[in-house]
PDB file of N, CA and C in Angstrom:
ATOM      1  N   MET F   1       0.862  -1.143  -0.069  1.00 62.00           N
ATOM      2  CA  MET F   1       0.031   0.020  -0.023  1.00 62.00           C
ATOM      3  C   MET F   1       0.972   1.237   0.011  1.00 62.00           C
ATOM      4  N   ASP F   2       0.517   2.129  -0.772  1.00 79.00           N
ATOM      5  CA  ASP F   2       1.182   3.393  -0.847  1.00 79.00           C
ATOM      6  C   ASP F   2       1.227   4.121   0.442  1.00 79.00           C
ATOM      7  N   ASN F   3       2.414   4.789   0.830  1.00 82.00           N
ATOM      8  CA  ASN F   3       2.485   5.433   2.093  1.00 82.00           C
ATOM      9  C   ASN F   3       1.505   6.609   2.189  1.00 82.00           C
ATOM     10  N   GLN F   4       1.139   7.269   1.084  1.00 87.00           N
ATOM     11  CA  GLN F   4       0.200   8.336   1.156  1.00 87.00           C
ATOM     12  C   GLN F   4      -1.104   7.895   1.490  1.00 87.00           C
ATOM     13  N   VAL F   5      -1.568   6.721   0.873  1.00 88.00           N
ATOM     14  CA  VAL F   5      -2.901   6.168   1.076  1.00 88.00           C
ATOM     15  C   VAL F   5      -2.876   5.745   2.517  1.00 88.00           C
ATOM     16  N   ARG F   6      -1.820   5.112   3.015  1.00 87.00           N
ATOM     17  CA  ARG F   6      -1.844   4.534   4.408  1.00 87.00           C
ATOM     18  C   ARG F   6      -1.953   5.768   5.439  1.00 87.00           C
ATOM     19  N   GLY F   7      -1.323   6.846   5.111  1.00 88.00           N
ATOM     20  CA  GLY F   7      -1.417   8.021   6.052  1.00 88.00           C
ATOM     21  C   GLY F   7      -2.788   8.610   5.943  1.00 88.00           C
ATOM     22  N   ILE F   8      -3.454   8.628   4.784  1.00 92.00           N
ATOM     23  CA  ILE F   8      -4.903   9.071   4.727  1.00 92.00           C
ATOM     24  C   ILE F   8      -5.812   8.155   5.550  1.00 92.00           C
ATOM     25  N   MET F   9      -5.611   6.830   5.379  1.00 91.00           N
ATOM     26  CA  MET F   9      -6.456   6.002   6.131  1.00 91.00           C
ATOM     27  C   MET F   9      -6.296   6.029   7.561  1.00 91.00           C
ATOM     28  N   LEU F  10      -5.079   6.244   8.049  1.00 90.00           N
ATOM     29  CA  LEU F  10      -4.834   6.432   9.485  1.00 90.00           C
ATOM     30  C   LEU F  10      -5.351   7.720   9.921  1.00 90.00           C
ATOM     31  N   GLY F  11      -5.287   8.691   9.204  1.00 92.00           N
ATOM     32  CA  GLY F  11      -5.865  10.015   9.546  1.00 92.00           C
ATOM     33  C   GLY F  11      -7.360   9.946   9.695  1.00 92.00           C
ATOM     34  N   LEU F  12      -8.022   9.218   8.795  1.00 93.00           N
ATOM     35  CA  LEU F  12      -9.493   9.097   8.798  1.00 93.00           C
ATOM     36  C   LEU F  12      -9.785   8.262   9.994  1.00 93.00           C
ATOM     37  N   GLY F  13      -9.030   7.341  10.386  1.00 91.00           N
ATOM     38  CA  GLY F  13      -9.241   6.456  11.601  1.00 91.00           C
ATOM     39  C   GLY F  13      -9.179   7.308  12.795  1.00 91.00           C
ATOM     40  N   VAL F  14      -8.187   8.104  12.883  1.00 92.00           N
ATOM     41  CA  VAL F  14      -7.959   8.972  14.108  1.00 92.00           C
ATOM     42  C   VAL F  14      -9.132  10.020  14.098  1.00 92.00           C
ATOM     43  N   ALA F  15      -9.507  10.611  12.959  1.00 94.00           N
ATOM     44  CA  ALA F  15     -10.690  11.569  12.950  1.00 94.00           C
ATOM     45  C   ALA F  15     -11.976  10.812  13.430  1.00 94.00           C
ATOM     46  N   PHE F  16     -12.127   9.562  13.072  1.00 91.00           N
ATOM     47  CA  PHE F  16     -13.427   8.859  13.511  1.00 91.00           C
ATOM     48  C   PHE F  16     -13.381   8.710  14.982  1.00 91.00           C
ATOM     49  N   VAL F  17     -12.253   8.320  15.539  1.00 91.00           N
ATOM     50  CA  VAL F  17     -12.091   8.237  17.053  1.00 91.00           C
ATOM     51  C   VAL F  17     -12.325   9.421  17.749  1.00 91.00           C
ATOM     52  N   VAL F  18     -11.784  10.590  17.306  1.00 93.00           N
ATOM     53  CA  VAL F  18     -12.018  11.810  17.923  1.00 93.00           C
ATOM     54  C   VAL F  18     -13.423  12.298  17.841  1.00 93.00           C
ATOM     55  N   LEU F  19     -14.016  12.105  16.660  1.00 94.00           N
ATOM     56  CA  LEU F  19     -15.460  12.501  16.562  1.00 94.00           C
ATOM     57  C   LEU F  19     -16.367  11.619  17.314  1.00 94.00           C
ATOM     58  N   PHE F  20     -16.194  10.293  17.284  1.00 90.00           N
ATOM     59  CA  PHE F  20     -17.065   9.435  18.140  1.00 90.00           C
ATOM     60  C   PHE F  20     -16.829   9.621  19.502  1.00 90.00           C
ATOM     61  N   PHE F  21     -15.642   9.889  20.086  1.00 90.00           N
ATOM     62  CA  PHE F  21     -15.399  10.242  21.406  1.00 90.00           C
ATOM     63  C   PHE F  21     -16.174  11.559  21.742  1.00 90.00           C
ATOM     64  N   GLY F  22     -16.030  12.556  20.941  1.00 92.00           N
ATOM     65  CA  GLY F  22     -16.720  13.904  21.263  1.00 92.00           C
ATOM     66  C   GLY F  22     -18.171  13.706  21.274  1.00 92.00           C
ATOM     67  N   LEU F  23     -18.801  12.882  20.337  1.00 90.00           N
ATOM     68  CA  LEU F  23     -20.205  12.740  20.253  1.00 90.00           C
ATOM     69  C   LEU F  23     -20.655  12.047  21.514  1.00 90.00           C
ATOM     70  N   THR F  24     -19.868  11.078  21.936  1.00 88.00           N
ATOM     71  CA  THR F  24     -20.237  10.303  23.183  1.00 88.00           C
ATOM     72  C   THR F  24     -20.149  11.184  24.383  1.00 88.00           C
ATOM     73  N   LEU F  25     -19.182  12.007  24.532  1.00 88.00           N
ATOM     74  CA  LEU F  25     -19.100  12.825  25.753  1.00 88.00           C
ATOM     75  C   LEU F  25     -20.198  13.974  25.668  1.00 88.00           C
ATOM     76  N   ALA F  26     -20.521  14.380  24.421  1.00 90.00           N
ATOM     77  CA  ALA F  26     -21.527  15.405  24.304  1.00 90.00           C
ATOM     78  C   ALA F  26     -23.000  14.836  24.688  1.00 90.00           C
ATOM     79  N   SER F  27     -23.133  13.620  24.487  1.00 87.00           N
ATOM     80  CA  SER F  27     -24.481  12.977  24.887  1.00 87.00           C
ATOM     81  C   SER F  27     -24.635  12.634  26.280  1.00 87.00           C
ATOM     82  N   LEU F  28     -23.527  12.689  27.024  1.00 84.00           N
ATOM     83  CA  LEU F  28     -23.658  12.159  28.503  1.00 84.00           C
ATOM     84  C   LEU F  28     -24.410  13.149  29.358  1.00 84.00           C
ATOM     85  N   PRO F  29     -24.360  14.408  29.127  1.00 85.00           N
ATOM     86  CA  PRO F  29     -25.203  15.289  30.169  1.00 85.00           C
ATOM     87  C   PRO F  29     -26.674  15.177  29.822  1.00 85.00           C
ATOM     88  N   SER F  30     -27.004  14.839  28.665  1.00 86.00           N
ATOM     89  CA  SER F  30     -28.532  14.836  28.394  1.00 86.00           C
ATOM     90  C   SER F  30     -29.108  13.464  28.576  1.00 86.00           C
ATOM     91  N   ALA F  31     -28.289  12.471  28.920  1.00 81.00           N
ATOM     92  CA  ALA F  31     -28.815  11.122  29.005  1.00 81.00           C
ATOM     93  C   ALA F  31     -29.338  10.870  30.446  1.00 81.00           C
ATOM     94  N   GLU F  32     -30.346  10.011  30.439  1.00 84.00           N
ATOM     95  CA  GLU F  32     -30.938   9.650  31.782  1.00 84.00           C
ATOM     96  C   GLU F  32     -29.971   8.480  32.275  1.00 84.00           C
ATOM     97  N   LEU F  33     -29.764   8.512  33.512  1.00 85.00           N
ATOM     98  CA  LEU F  33     -28.771   7.447  34.060  1.00 85.00           C
ATOM     99  C   LEU F  33     -29.675   6.251  34.407  1.00 85.00           C
ATOM    100  N   ASN F  34     -29.764   5.303  33.466  1.00 89.00           N
ATOM    101  CA  ASN F  34     -30.317   3.922  33.869  1.00 89.00           C
ATOM    102  C   ASN F  34     -29.456   2.962  33.235  1.00 89.00           C
ATOM    103  N   PHE F  35     -29.851   1.643  33.334  1.00 91.00           N
ATOM    104  CA  PHE F  35     -29.028   0.586  33.014  1.00 91.00           C
ATOM    105  C   PHE F  35     -28.766   0.675  31.410  1.00 91.00           C
ATOM    106  N   ALA F  36     -29.718   0.857  30.659  1.00 88.00           N
ATOM    107  CA  ALA F  36     -29.472   1.003  29.257  1.00 88.00           C
ATOM    108  C   ALA F  36     -28.488   1.964  28.729  1.00 88.00           C
ATOM    109  N   SER F  37     -28.579   3.266  29.370  1.00 86.00           N
ATOM    110  CA  SER F  37     -27.614   4.278  28.904  1.00 86.00           C
ATOM    111  C   SER F  37     -26.245   3.908  29.402  1.00 86.00           C
ATOM    112  N   ILE F  38     -26.064   3.414  30.588  1.00 88.00           N
ATOM    113  CA  ILE F  38     -24.782   3.033  31.045  1.00 88.00           C
ATOM    114  C   ILE F  38     -24.101   1.894  30.145  1.00 88.00           C
ATOM    115  N   LEU F  39     -25.059   0.953  29.813  1.00 92.00           N
ATOM    116  CA  LEU F  39     -24.549  -0.105  28.904  1.00 92.00           C
ATOM    117  C   LEU F  39     -24.086   0.488  27.554  1.00 92.00           C
ATOM    118  N   THR F  40     -24.857   1.410  27.015  1.00 89.00           N
ATOM    119  CA  THR F  40     -24.653   1.983  25.700  1.00 89.00           C
ATOM    120  C   THR F  40     -23.267   2.727  25.787  1.00 89.00           C
ATOM    121  N   PHE F  41     -23.165   3.548  26.824  1.00 89.00           N
ATOM    122  CA  PHE F  41     -21.792   4.296  26.924  1.00 89.00           C
ATOM    123  C   PHE F  41     -20.667   3.379  27.158  1.00 89.00           C
ATOM    124  N   GLY F  42     -20.855   2.235  27.833  1.00 90.00           N
ATOM    125  CA  GLY F  42     -19.766   1.305  27.994  1.00 90.00           C
ATOM    126  C   GLY F  42     -19.459   0.648  26.652  1.00 90.00           C
ATOM    127  N   LEU F  43     -20.438   0.322  25.887  1.00 93.00           N
ATOM    128  CA  LEU F  43     -20.168  -0.277  24.643  1.00 93.00           C
ATOM    129  C   LEU F  43     -19.447   0.748  23.650  1.00 93.00           C
ATOM    130  N   SER F  44     -19.936   2.016  23.789  1.00 91.00           N
ATOM    131  CA  SER F  44     -19.152   3.096  22.915  1.00 91.00           C
ATOM    132  C   SER F  44     -17.811   3.097  23.239  1.00 91.00           C
ATOM    133  N   PHE F  45     -17.364   3.092  24.511  1.00 91.00           N
ATOM    134  CA  PHE F  45     -16.042   3.179  24.962  1.00 91.00           C
ATOM    135  C   PHE F  45     -15.340   1.899  24.535  1.00 91.00           C
ATOM    136  N   LEU F  46     -15.900   0.825  24.552  1.00 94.00           N
ATOM    137  CA  LEU F  46     -15.334  -0.428  24.123  1.00 94.00           C
ATOM    138  C   LEU F  46     -15.051  -0.388  22.628  1.00 94.00           C
ATOM    139  N   VAL F  47     -15.935   0.085  21.820  1.00 92.00           N
ATOM    140  CA  VAL F  47     -15.737   0.252  20.381  1.00 92.00           C
ATOM    141  C   VAL F  47     -14.515   1.246  20.204  1.00 92.00           C
ATOM    142  N   LEU F  48     -14.567   2.354  20.971  1.00 92.00           N
ATOM    143  CA  LEU F  48     -13.361   3.332  20.867  1.00 92.00           C
ATOM    144  C   LEU F  48     -12.056   2.497  21.209  1.00 92.00           C
ATOM    145  N   GLY F  49     -12.035   1.756  22.285  1.00 93.00           N
ATOM    146  CA  GLY F  49     -10.806   1.093  22.562  1.00 93.00           C
ATOM    147  C   GLY F  49     -10.368   0.102  21.572  1.00 93.00           C
ATOM    148  N   ALA F  50     -11.299  -0.603  20.878  1.00 93.00           N
ATOM    149  CA  ALA F  50     -10.912  -1.540  19.835  1.00 93.00           C
ATOM    150  C   ALA F  50     -10.323  -0.778  18.607  1.00 93.00           C
ATOM    151  N   VAL F  51     -11.036   0.219  18.193  1.00 92.00           N
ATOM    152  CA  VAL F  51     -10.479   1.013  17.143  1.00 92.00           C
ATOM    153  C   VAL F  51      -9.102   1.670  17.355  1.00 92.00           C
ATOM    154  N   LEU F  52      -9.005   2.177  18.593  1.00 92.00           N
ATOM    155  CA  LEU F  52      -7.704   2.753  18.941  1.00 92.00           C
ATOM    156  C   LEU F  52      -6.508   1.659  19.020  1.00 92.00           C
ATOM    157  N   ALA F  53      -6.948   0.482  19.455  1.00 93.00           N
ATOM    158  CA  ALA F  53      -5.929  -0.595  19.521  1.00 93.00           C
ATOM    159  C   ALA F  53      -5.470  -1.007  18.088  1.00 93.00           C
ATOM    160  N   GLY F  54      -6.408  -0.949  17.137  1.00 91.00           N
ATOM    161  CA  GLY F  54      -6.099  -1.232  15.805  1.00 91.00           C
ATOM    162  C   GLY F  54      -5.207  -0.139  15.175  1.00 91.00           C
ATOM    163  N   LEU F  55      -5.590   1.123  15.420  1.00 91.00           N
ATOM    164  CA  LEU F  55      -4.845   2.192  15.001  1.00 91.00           C
ATOM    165  C   LEU F  55      -3.387   2.251  15.483  1.00 91.00           C
ATOM    166  N   ILE F  56      -3.282   2.028  16.824  1.00 91.00           N
ATOM    167  CA  ILE F  56      -1.956   2.040  17.439  1.00 91.00           C
ATOM    168  C   ILE F  56      -1.062   0.872  16.869  1.00 91.00           C
ATOM    169  N   GLY F  57      -1.795  -0.319  16.643  1.00 91.00           N
ATOM    170  CA  GLY F  57      -0.963  -1.380  16.006  1.00 91.00           C
ATOM    171  C   GLY F  57      -0.586  -1.130  14.547  1.00 91.00           C
ATOM    172  N   ALA F  58      -1.406  -0.373  13.792  1.00 88.00           N
ATOM    173  CA  ALA F  58      -1.054  -0.050  12.478  1.00 88.00           C
ATOM    174  C   ALA F  58       0.083   1.036  12.440  1.00 88.00           C
ATOM    175  N   ILE F  59       0.017   1.862  13.361  1.00 87.00           N
ATOM    176  CA  ILE F  59       1.094   2.953  13.388  1.00 87.00           C
ATOM    177  C   ILE F  59       2.390   2.367  13.750  1.00 87.00           C
ATOM    178  N   ARG F  60       2.345   1.460  14.767  1.00 90.00           N
ATOM    179  CA  ARG F  60       3.620   0.957  15.262  1.00 90.00           C
ATOM    180  C   ARG F  60       4.206  -0.158  14.414  1.00 90.00           C
ATOM    181  N   ASN F  61       3.524  -0.738  13.591  1.00 86.00           N
ATOM    182  CA  ASN F  61       3.907  -1.963  12.749  1.00 86.00           C
ATOM    183  C   ASN F  61       3.535  -1.694  11.266  1.00 86.00           C
ATOM    184  N   PRO F  62       4.326  -0.734  10.679  1.00 83.00           N
ATOM    185  CA  PRO F  62       4.049  -0.511   9.218  1.00 83.00           C
ATOM    186  C   PRO F  62       4.298  -1.685   8.387  1.00 83.00           C
ATOM    187  N   PRO F  63       3.696  -1.775   7.178  1.00 81.00           N
ATOM    188  CA  PRO F  63       4.005  -3.028   6.300  1.00 81.00           C
ATOM    189  C   PRO F  63       5.360  -2.952   5.734  1.00 81.00           C
ATOM    190  N   ASP F  64       5.883  -4.073   5.430  1.00 79.00           N
ATOM    191  CA  ASP F  64       7.069  -4.275   4.816  1.00 79.00           C
ATOM    192  C   ASP F  64       7.112  -3.511   3.419  1.00 79.00           C
ATOM    193  N   GLU F  65       8.251  -2.907   3.073  1.00 74.00           N
ATOM    194  CA  GLU F  65       8.400  -2.272   1.842  1.00 74.00           C
ATOM    195  C   GLU F  65       8.669  -3.128   0.731  1.00 74.00           C
ATOM    196  N   ASP F  66       9.261  -4.262   0.947  1.00 62.00           N
ATOM    197  CA  ASP F  66       9.638  -5.198  -0.234  1.00 62.00           C
ATOM    198  C   ASP F  66       8.416  -6.039  -0.749  1.00 62.00           C
ATOM    199  N   GLU F  67       7.332  -5.924  -0.120  1.00 55.00           N
ATOM    200  CA  GLU F  67       6.113  -6.713  -0.632  1.00 55.00           C
ATOM    201  C   GLU F  67       5.352  -5.987  -1.592  1.00 55.00           C
TER     202      GLU F  67
END
């Protein structure tokens, strides 16, 4: 994969994480605190963690240049 395309994809991933995190935090004050809302916020943070783990792995381990 071209380095420029890889950089764009990583940038889009980071933008998604920042946007999703911001939207999740913005919805916290208006949410009723019940089991469903706590579960939803927990799942949102779990998705954020999974995407971040993938992004960090992609940043730390770039593909081999000879392939």
